[in-house]
PDB file of C-alpha atoms in Angstrom:
ATOM      1  CA  MET A 131       0.371   0.071   0.283  1.00  0.00           C
ATOM      2  CA  SER A 132       1.226   3.853  -1.060  1.00  0.00           C
ATOM      3  CA  ASP A 133       2.032   6.913   0.776  1.00  0.00           C
ATOM      4  CA  ARG A 134      -0.632   8.529  -2.165  1.00  0.00           C
ATOM      5  CA  PHE A 135      -3.113   5.361  -1.425  1.00  0.00           C
ATOM      6  CA  ILE A 136      -3.130   6.053   2.086  1.00  0.00           C
ATOM      7  CA  GLU A 137      -2.653   9.706   2.125  1.00  0.00           C
ATOM      8  CA  ALA A 138      -5.869  10.409  -0.752  1.00  0.00           C
ATOM      9  CA  PHE A 139      -8.062   7.819   1.587  1.00  0.00           C
ATOM     10  CA  PHE A 140      -6.952   8.058   5.290  1.00  0.00           C
ATOM     11  CA  THR A 141      -4.837  10.947   5.682  1.00  0.00           C
ATOM     12  CA  ALA A 142      -5.497  13.880   4.058  1.00  0.00           C
ATOM     13  CA  TYR A 143      -9.319  14.560   5.252  1.00  0.00           C
ATOM     14  CA  PRO A 144      -9.426  12.427   8.213  1.00  0.00           C
ATOM     15  CA  GLN A 145     -11.985  13.605  10.907  1.00  0.00           C
ATOM     16  CA  TYR A 146     -13.963  13.326   7.560  1.00  0.00           C
ATOM     17  CA  SER A 147     -13.009   9.994   6.175  1.00  0.00           C
ATOM     18  CA  ILE A 148     -12.211   7.037   8.463  1.00  0.00           C
ATOM     19  CA  PRO A 149     -16.259   8.412  10.613  1.00  0.00           C
ATOM     20  CA  ILE A 150     -18.567   8.184   7.528  1.00  0.00           C
ATOM     21  CA  ASP A 151     -16.149   3.938   6.560  1.00  0.00           C
ATOM     22  CA  LEU A 152     -17.173   2.969  10.198  1.00  0.00           C
ATOM     23  CA  LEU A 153     -20.540   4.291  10.158  1.00  0.00           C
ATOM     24  CA  LEU A 154     -21.188   2.342   6.479  1.00  0.00           C
ATOM     25  CA  LEU A 155     -20.137  -0.658   8.673  1.00  0.00           C
ATOM     26  CA  ILE A 156     -21.906   0.000  11.064  1.00  0.00           C
ATOM     27  CA  GLY A 157     -25.176   0.112   8.849  1.00  0.00           C
ATOM     28  CA  ILE A 158     -24.386  -2.645   7.042  1.00  0.00           C
ATOM     29  CA  PHE A 159     -24.488  -4.609  10.308  1.00  0.00           C
ATOM     30  CA  ILE A 160     -27.236  -3.349  11.453  1.00  0.00           C
ATOM     31  CA  PHE A 161     -29.066  -3.252   8.176  1.00  0.00           C
ATOM     32  CA  ILE A 162     -28.418  -7.253   7.767  1.00  0.00           C
ATOM     33  CA  LYS A 163     -30.410  -7.377  11.576  1.00  0.00           C
ATOM     34  CA  LEU A 164     -32.823  -6.213  10.403  1.00  0.00           C
ATOM     35  CA  PRO A 165     -36.765  -7.953   9.715  1.00  0.00           C
ATOM     36  CA  LYS A 166     -36.711  -9.012   6.160  1.00  0.00           C
ATOM     37  CA  GLU A 167     -40.023  -6.804   6.351  1.00  0.00           C
ATOM     38  CA  LYS A 168     -38.109  -3.870   7.903  1.00  0.00           C
ATOM     39  CA  LYS A 169     -35.154  -4.306   4.810  1.00  0.00           C
ATOM     40  CA  ARG A 170     -38.188  -3.316   2.146  1.00  0.00           C
ATOM     41  CA  ASN A 171     -39.180  -0.133   4.120  1.00  0.00           C
ATOM     42  CA  ILE A 172     -39.498   2.903   2.620  1.00  0.00           C
ATOM     43  CA  HIS A 173     -37.816   4.424   5.561  1.00  0.00           C
ATOM     44  CA  PHE A 174     -34.949   2.054   6.455  1.00  0.00           C
ATOM     45  CA  LEU A 175     -33.858   1.097   3.415  1.00  0.00           C
ATOM     46  CA  LEU A 176     -33.808   4.716   1.538  1.00  0.00           C
ATOM     47  CA  PRO A 177     -31.386   6.190   4.700  1.00  0.00           C
ATOM     48  CA  PHE A 178     -29.273   2.805   4.179  1.00  0.00           C
ATOM     49  CA  VAL A 179     -29.112   3.150   0.457  1.00  0.00           C
ATOM     50  CA  ILE A 180     -28.130   6.844   1.240  1.00  0.00           C
ATOM     51  CA  LEU A 181     -25.728   6.396   4.276  1.00  0.00           C
ATOM     52  CA  CYS A 182     -24.201   3.434   1.235  1.00  0.00           C
ATOM     53  CA  PHE A 183     -23.975   6.109  -1.416  1.00  0.00           C
ATOM     54  CA  SER A 184     -22.415   8.441   0.306  1.00  0.00           C
ATOM     55  CA  VAL A 185     -19.373   7.343   1.789  1.00  0.00           C
ATOM     56  CA  PHE A 186     -18.902   5.628  -2.189  1.00  0.00           C
ATOM     57  CA  TYR A 187     -18.926   8.987  -3.717  1.00  0.00           C
ATOM     58  CA  GLN A 188     -16.519   9.405  -0.952  1.00  0.00           C
ATOM     59  CA  ASN A 189     -14.810   7.368  -1.584  1.00  0.00           C
ATOM     60  CA  LEU A 190     -14.342   7.308  -5.443  1.00  0.00           C
ATOM     61  CA  GLY A 191     -13.432  11.138  -4.197  1.00  0.00           C
ATOM     62  CA  SER A 192     -10.449  10.028  -3.010  1.00  0.00           C
ATOM     63  CA  TYR A 193      -9.675   7.670  -5.413  1.00  0.00           C
ATOM     64  CA  THR A 194      -9.939   9.895  -7.867  1.00  0.00           C
ATOM     65  CA  ASN A 195      -6.913  12.302  -6.371  1.00  0.00           C
ATOM     66  CA  TYR A 196      -5.342   8.689  -6.143  1.00  0.00           C
ATOM     67  CA  ASN A 197      -5.592   7.927  -9.362  1.00  0.00           C
ATOM     68  CA  TYR A 198      -4.738  11.162 -11.448  1.00  0.00           C
ATOM     69  CA  GLU A 199      -5.279   9.677 -14.839  1.00  0.00           C
ATOM     70  CA  PHE A 200      -8.815   8.242 -14.182  1.00  0.00           C
ATOM     71  CA  LYS A 201      -9.375  11.785 -12.750  1.00  0.00           C
ATOM     72  CA  LYS A 202      -7.483  13.763 -15.803  1.00  0.00           C
ATOM     73  CA  SER A 203      -9.415  10.649 -18.543  1.00  0.00           C
ATOM     74  CA  VAL A 204     -13.329  11.052 -17.073  1.00  0.00           C
ATOM     75  CA  ASN A 205     -11.892  15.369 -17.496  1.00  0.00           C
ATOM     76  CA  ALA A 206     -11.694  15.052 -21.435  1.00  0.00           C
ATOM     77  CA  TYR A 207     -14.624  13.080 -21.326  1.00  0.00           C
ATOM     78  CA  PHE A 208     -16.866  15.973 -20.129  1.00  0.00           C
ATOM     79  CA  GLY A 209     -14.398  18.651 -22.039  1.00  0.00           C
ATOM     80  CA  ASN A 210     -12.148  19.622 -19.310  1.00  0.00           C
ATOM     81  CA  THR A 211      -9.017  20.024 -20.102  1.00  0.00           C
ATOM     82  CA  GLU A 212      -7.598  22.777 -18.414  1.00  0.00           C
ATOM     83  CA  TYR A 213      -8.283  21.803 -14.645  1.00  0.00           C
ATOM     84  CA  PRO A 214      -7.329  17.980 -15.596  1.00  0.00           C
ATOM     85  CA  LYS A 215      -7.469  17.990 -11.389  1.00  0.00           C
ATOM     86  CA  PHE A 216     -10.453  18.797 -10.432  1.00  0.00           C
ATOM     87  CA  ASN A 217     -12.629  16.363  -9.641  1.00  0.00           C
ATOM     88  CA  LEU A 218     -16.233  18.393  -9.462  1.00  0.00           C
ATOM     89  CA  TRP A 219     -17.870  16.027 -12.003  1.00  0.00           C
ATOM     90  CA  LEU A 220     -18.060  13.922  -9.352  1.00  0.00           C
ATOM     91  CA  PHE A 221     -19.693  15.611  -6.513  1.00  0.00           C
ATOM     92  CA  ASN A 222     -21.947  17.429  -8.722  1.00  0.00           C
ATOM     93  CA  ILE A 223     -23.392  14.554 -10.381  1.00  0.00           C
ATOM     94  CA  ALA A 224     -23.654  12.555  -6.853  1.00  0.00           C
ATOM     95  CA  GLU A 225     -23.443  15.206  -4.367  1.00  0.00           C
ATOM     96  CA  ARG A 226     -25.816  18.211  -5.819  1.00  0.00           C
ATOM     97  CA  GLN A 227     -27.715  16.304  -8.224  1.00  0.00           C
ATOM     98  CA  VAL A 228     -28.842  13.301  -7.032  1.00  0.00           C
ATOM     99  CA  GLY A 229     -28.047  13.785  -3.053  1.00  0.00           C
ATOM    100  CA  THR A 230     -30.607  16.327  -3.719  1.00  0.00           C
ATOM    101  CA  ILE A 231     -32.651  14.537  -5.689  1.00  0.00           C
ATOM    102  CA  LEU A 232     -32.577  10.876  -2.684  1.00  0.00           C
ATOM    103  CA  TYR A 233     -33.233  13.599  -0.341  1.00  0.00           C
ATOM    104  CA  LEU A 234     -36.654  14.284  -1.626  1.00  0.00           C
ATOM    105  CA  MET A 235     -36.920  10.534  -2.034  1.00  0.00           C
ATOM    106  CA  LEU A 236     -36.746  10.799   2.178  1.00  0.00           C
ATOM    107  CA  ILE A 237     -38.095  13.753   2.699  1.00  0.00           C
ATOM    108  CA  LYS A 238     -41.433  12.492   0.655  1.00  0.00           C
ATOM    109  CA  SER A 239     -42.147   9.174   2.534  1.00  0.00           C
ATOM    110  CA  TYR A 240     -42.884  10.899   5.367  1.00  0.00           C
ATOM    111  CA  ILE A 241     -45.074  13.475   4.605  1.00  0.00           C
ATOM    112  CA  ARG A 242     -49.005  13.277   3.993  1.00  0.00           C
ATOM    113  CA  PRO A 243     -49.942  11.566   0.732  1.00  0.00           C
ATOM    114  CA  PHE A 244     -51.339  14.498  -1.008  1.00  0.00           C
ATOM    115  CA  LYS A 245     -48.169  16.858  -0.386  1.00  0.00           C
ATOM    116  CA  ARG A 246     -45.617  13.797  -1.857  1.00  0.00           C
ATOM    117  CA  LYS A 247     -47.386  15.548  -4.800  1.00  0.00           C
ATOM    118  CA  ILE A 248     -45.259  18.380  -4.164  1.00  0.00           C
ATOM    119  CA  ILE A 249     -42.001  16.903  -3.644  1.00  0.00           C
ATOM    120  CA  ASN A 250     -43.051  14.674  -7.449  1.00  0.00           C
ATOM    121  CA  TRP A 251     -43.626  17.726  -9.551  1.00  0.00           C
ATOM    122  CA  MET A 252     -39.991  19.077  -7.809  1.00  0.00           C
ATOM    123  CA  ILE A 253     -37.209  16.213  -8.078  1.00  0.00           C
ATOM    124  CA  PHE A 254     -39.212  16.422 -12.057  1.00  0.00           C
ATOM    125  CA  ILE A 255     -38.073  19.691 -12.070  1.00  0.00           C
ATOM    126  CA  PHE A 256     -34.671  20.065 -10.887  1.00  0.00           C
ATOM    127  CA  ILE A 257     -34.096  16.831 -13.169  1.00  0.00           C
ATOM    128  CA  VAL A 258     -34.791  18.801 -16.116  1.00  0.00           C
ATOM    129  CA  THR A 259     -33.572  21.946 -15.257  1.00  0.00           C
ATOM    130  CA  ALA A 260     -30.355  20.701 -13.775  1.00  0.00           C
ATOM    131  CA  LEU A 261     -30.392  18.404 -17.573  1.00  0.00           C
ATOM    132  CA  VAL A 262     -30.510  22.140 -19.139  1.00  0.00           C
ATOM    133  CA  LEU A 263     -27.944  24.117 -17.215  1.00  0.00           C
ATOM    134  CA  GLN A 264     -25.376  21.004 -18.570  1.00  0.00           C
ATOM    135  CA  PHE A 265     -26.509  20.182 -21.903  1.00  0.00           C
ATOM    136  CA  SER A 266     -26.162  23.637 -23.077  1.00  0.00           C
ATOM    137  CA  GLY A 267     -23.223  24.251 -21.446  1.00  0.00           C
ATOM    138  CA  ILE A 268     -24.324  27.024 -19.080  1.00  0.00           C
ATOM    139  CA  GLU A 269     -22.733  25.220 -16.629  1.00  0.00           C
ATOM    140  CA  PRO A 270     -20.110  22.316 -17.494  1.00  0.00           C
ATOM    141  CA  ILE A 271     -20.804  19.334 -15.752  1.00  0.00           C
ATOM    142  CA  TYR A 272     -17.166  20.383 -14.126  1.00  0.00           C
ATOM    143  CA  LEU A 273     -16.811  23.418 -13.054  1.00  0.00           C
ATOM    144  CA  ASN A 274     -19.053  24.534  -9.820  1.00  0.00           C
ATOM    145  CA  GLN A 275     -22.976  25.099 -10.390  1.00  0.00           C
ATOM    146  CA  PRO A 276     -24.187  27.137  -8.004  1.00  0.00           C
ATOM    147  CA  ILE A 277     -27.814  27.561 -10.411  1.00  0.00           C
ATOM    148  CA  ILE A 278     -27.564  24.164  -9.966  1.00  0.00           C
ATOM    149  CA  PHE A 279     -27.081  23.592  -6.295  1.00  0.00           C
ATOM    150  CA  ALA A 280     -29.106  26.961  -4.752  1.00  0.00           C
ATOM    151  CA  ILE A 281     -32.618  24.639  -6.764  1.00  0.00           C
ATOM    152  CA  GLY A 282     -31.663  21.865  -4.926  1.00  0.00           C
ATOM    153  CA  ALA A 283     -31.121  23.248  -1.733  1.00  0.00           C
ATOM    154  CA  ASN A 284     -33.488  25.584  -2.098  1.00  0.00           C
ATOM    155  CA  MET A 285     -36.048  22.373  -2.846  1.00  0.00           C
ATOM    156  CA  ILE A 286     -34.580  20.591   0.066  1.00  0.00           C
ATOM    157  CA  LEU A 287     -35.650  23.679   2.705  1.00  0.00           C
ATOM    158  CA  PHE A 288     -38.608  23.853   1.443  1.00  0.00           C
ATOM    159  CA  GLY A 289     -39.341  19.580   1.296  1.00  0.00           C
ATOM    160  CA  CYS A 290     -38.229  20.364   5.545  1.00  0.00           C
ATOM    161  CA  ALA A 291     -40.413  22.922   5.415  1.00  0.00           C
ATOM    162  CA  LEU A 292     -43.296  20.607   4.487  1.00  0.00           C
ATOM    163  CA  TYR A 293     -42.319  18.252   6.977  1.00  0.00           C
ATOM    164  CA  PHE A 294     -42.799  20.312   9.582  1.00  0.00           C
ATOM    165  CA  THR A 295     -46.063  21.814   8.611  1.00  0.00           C
ATOM    166  CA  ASP A 296     -47.384  18.134   9.534  1.00  0.00           C
ATOM    167  CA  LEU A 297     -45.058  18.042  12.544  1.00  0.00           C
ATOM    168  CA  ILE A 298     -47.439  20.760  14.128  1.00  0.00           C
ATOM    169  CA  THR A 299     -50.972  19.871  12.671  1.00  0.00           C
ATOM    170  CA  HIS A 300     -51.584  16.600  11.819  1.00  0.00           C
ATOM    171  CA  PRO A 301     -52.781  15.216  13.895  1.00  0.00           C
ATOM    172  CA  SER A 302     -50.969  11.319  13.548  1.00  0.00           C
ATOM    173  CA  TYR A 303     -47.981  13.829  14.397  1.00  0.00           C
ATOM    174  CA  LEU A 304     -50.414  15.782  17.082  1.00  0.00           C
ATOM    175  CA  ASN A 305     -50.432  12.592  19.095  1.00  0.00           C
ATOM    176  CA  ARG A 306     -46.776  11.646  19.474  1.00  0.00           C
ATOM    177  CA  ASN A 307     -43.521  12.343  20.427  1.00  0.00           C
ATOM    178  CA  PRO A 308     -41.631  13.896  17.739  1.00  0.00           C
ATOM    179  CA  LEU A 309     -38.219  13.762  20.438  1.00  0.00           C
ATOM    180  CA  ARG A 310     -39.181   9.641  19.666  1.00  0.00           C
ATOM    181  CA  LEU A 311     -39.222   9.349  15.676  1.00  0.00           C
ATOM    182  CA  THR A 312     -36.328   9.779  13.760  1.00  0.00           C
ATOM    183  CA  SER A 313     -38.140  11.527  11.062  1.00  0.00           C
ATOM    184  CA  PHE A 314     -37.522  14.302  13.303  1.00  0.00           C
ATOM    185  CA  TRP A 315     -34.325  14.393  13.984  1.00  0.00           C
ATOM    186  CA  GLN A 316     -33.182  13.792   9.982  1.00  0.00           C
ATOM    187  CA  MET A 317     -34.671  16.709   8.660  1.00  0.00           C
ATOM    188  CA  THR A 318     -33.545  18.388  11.814  1.00  0.00           C
ATOM    189  CA  ALA A 319     -29.568  17.910  10.456  1.00  0.00           C
ATOM    190  CA  ILE A 320     -31.014  18.081   6.786  1.00  0.00           C
ATOM    191  CA  ILE A 321     -32.051  20.618   7.173  1.00  0.00           C
ATOM    192  CA  PHE A 322     -28.975  22.497   9.242  1.00  0.00           C
ATOM    193  CA  MET A 323     -26.853  20.598   6.653  1.00  0.00           C
ATOM    194  CA  PHE A 324     -28.131  22.177   4.001  1.00  0.00           C
ATOM    195  CA  THR A 325     -28.946  25.733   6.038  1.00  0.00           C
ATOM    196  CA  LEU A 326     -24.836  26.042   5.868  1.00  0.00           C
ATOM    197  CA  SER A 327     -24.351  23.788   2.217  1.00  0.00           C
ATOM    198  CA  TYR A 328     -25.852  26.558   1.096  1.00  0.00           C
ATOM    199  CA  ILE A 329     -23.843  29.381   3.083  1.00  0.00           C
ATOM    200  CA  SER A 330     -21.127  28.307   2.497  1.00  0.00           C
ATOM    201  CA  SER A 331     -21.523  27.612  -1.763  1.00  0.00           C
ATOM    202  CA  VAL A 332     -22.587  31.781  -1.694  1.00  0.00           C
ATOM    203  CA  ALA A 333     -20.657  33.030   0.934  1.00  0.00           C
ATOM    204  CA  LEU A 334     -17.414  30.698   1.455  1.00  0.00           C
ATOM    205  CA  ILE A 335     -14.601  32.403  -1.514  1.00  0.00           C
ATOM    206  CA  TYR A 336     -14.721  36.274   0.667  1.00  0.00           C
ATOM    207  CA  LEU A 337     -14.922  34.433   3.281  1.00  0.00           C
ATOM    208  CA  TYR A 338     -11.650  33.165   3.362  1.00  0.00           C
ATOM    209  CA  GLU A 339     -10.278  36.104   1.745  1.00  0.00           C
ATOM    210  CA  VAL A 340     -11.704  39.260   4.196  1.00  0.00           C
ATOM    211  CA  ASN A 341     -11.785  36.580   7.105  1.00  0.00           C
ATOM    212  CA  PRO A 342      -9.624  33.049   6.245  1.00  0.00           C
ATOM    213  CA  VAL A 343     -10.165  32.252   9.721  1.00  0.00           C
ATOM    214  CA  LEU A 344     -14.096  32.159   9.763  1.00  0.00           C
ATOM    215  CA  GLY A 345     -14.394  30.552   6.598  1.00  0.00           C
ATOM    216  CA  SER A 346     -12.377  27.497   7.722  1.00  0.00           C
ATOM    217  CA  VAL A 347     -14.193  27.358  10.820  1.00  0.00           C
ATOM    218  CA  LEU A 348     -17.547  27.141   8.476  1.00  0.00           C
ATOM    219  CA  GLN A 349     -16.376  24.363   6.022  1.00  0.00           C
ATOM    220  CA  SER A 350     -15.339  22.087   9.028  1.00  0.00           C
ATOM    221  CA  ILE A 351     -19.320  23.062  10.839  1.00  0.00           C
ATOM    222  CA  GLY A 352     -20.139  22.034   7.045  1.00  0.00           C
ATOM    223  CA  ILE A 353     -18.221  18.409   7.710  1.00  0.00           C
ATOM    224  CA  TYR A 354     -19.194  18.527  10.820  1.00  0.00           C
ATOM    225  CA  LEU A 355     -23.187  18.746   9.995  1.00  0.00           C
ATOM    226  CA  GLY A 356     -22.387  15.710   7.174  1.00  0.00           C
ATOM    227  CA  ILE A 357     -21.234  14.097   9.570  1.00  0.00           C
ATOM    228  CA  LEU A 358     -23.756  13.734  12.113  1.00  0.00           C
ATOM    229  CA  THR A 359     -27.063  13.901   9.651  1.00  0.00           C
ATOM    230  CA  LEU A 360     -25.400   9.847   8.125  1.00  0.00           C
ATOM    231  CA  ALA A 361     -24.949   8.987  11.376  1.00  0.00           C
ATOM    232  CA  VAL A 362     -28.441  10.614  11.869  1.00  0.00           C
ATOM    233  CA  LEU A 363     -29.524   7.904   9.384  1.00  0.00           C
ATOM    234  CA  THR A 364     -27.316   5.357  10.597  1.00  0.00           C
ATOM    235  CA  ILE A 365     -29.453   5.356  13.523  1.00  0.00           C
ATOM    236  CA  SER A 366     -32.790   5.195  12.155  1.00  0.00           C
ATOM    237  CA  ILE A 367     -31.856   1.826  10.435  1.00  0.00           C
ATOM    238  CA  ALA A 368     -31.322   0.457  13.963  1.00  0.00           C
ATOM    239  CA  SER A 369     -33.968   1.974  15.083  1.00  0.00           C
ATOM    240  CA  PRO A 370     -37.014  -1.487  14.809  1.00  0.00           C
ATOM    241  CA  LEU A 371     -33.788  -2.790  17.195  1.00  0.00           C
ATOM    242  CA  LEU A 372     -34.265   0.356  20.011  1.00  0.00           C
ATOM    243  CA  PRO A 373     -38.257   0.326  20.473  1.00  0.00           C
ATOM    244  CA  ASN A 374     -37.629   1.925  23.228  1.00  0.00           C
ATOM    245  CA  ILE A 375     -36.117   4.663  22.430  1.00  0.00           C
ATOM    246  CA  PHE A 376     -38.530   5.644  18.936  1.00  0.00           C
ATOM    247  CA  ASP A 377     -41.447   5.055  18.068  1.00  0.00           C
ATOM    248  CA  LYS A 378     -43.658   4.111  14.716  1.00  0.00           C
ATOM    249  CA  GLU A 379     -43.675   6.290  11.901  1.00  0.00           C
ATOM    250  CA  PRO A 380     -47.382   7.423  11.221  1.00  0.00           C
ATOM    251  CA  PHE A 381     -47.184   8.080   6.893  1.00  0.00           C
TER     252      PHE A 381
END
């Protein structure tokens, strides 16, 4: 195992790479222990899919930093010969597009049926908009995509607002303690993560120029919120094994 491999996967960003890999191992172990009917339940299957997908693309990002020729060839395929060291294409596709769709699907699973149609339309509009912006060249896949990210983040925040509206108005939620619902903790973590990510995407470059310490702190908080969100998803997968702590979701 070469020094470059160790640096790419373990020592470059140890505060992030190691915790999420551990969460994945824990999540896989817990998911295997679940009863068959729980494995097919979207409230446990989808958090598991998001956990696996998130850790997968983060490790793929580490691999692209290890295998420069692979990263260079993918950039060339997308038409990026000017910045062959960038791997923004990966995070644009995985985090800002597929990740947004997965989180919208997660939100949809916890809200009333008629509101789910709103989420379906949001997903459709997001996919069409992202494709148009990319194929038109307005936001190339290999460069930063502020418009696509802003649209996705605002859709996530609006979806969370739909959930919290149900939480404080619908009888099925009012009859339950929100602190005993994994959906409450998921939505809380998601809304904080995407809010900070949205602020960072708008102001991070400016902060690094004016106040680099604050910019670095803001970025670190974003990393830890990402870990926290994955931890909440891992706990959600384990919730059927913890009936004394968590209640069944109303929808």
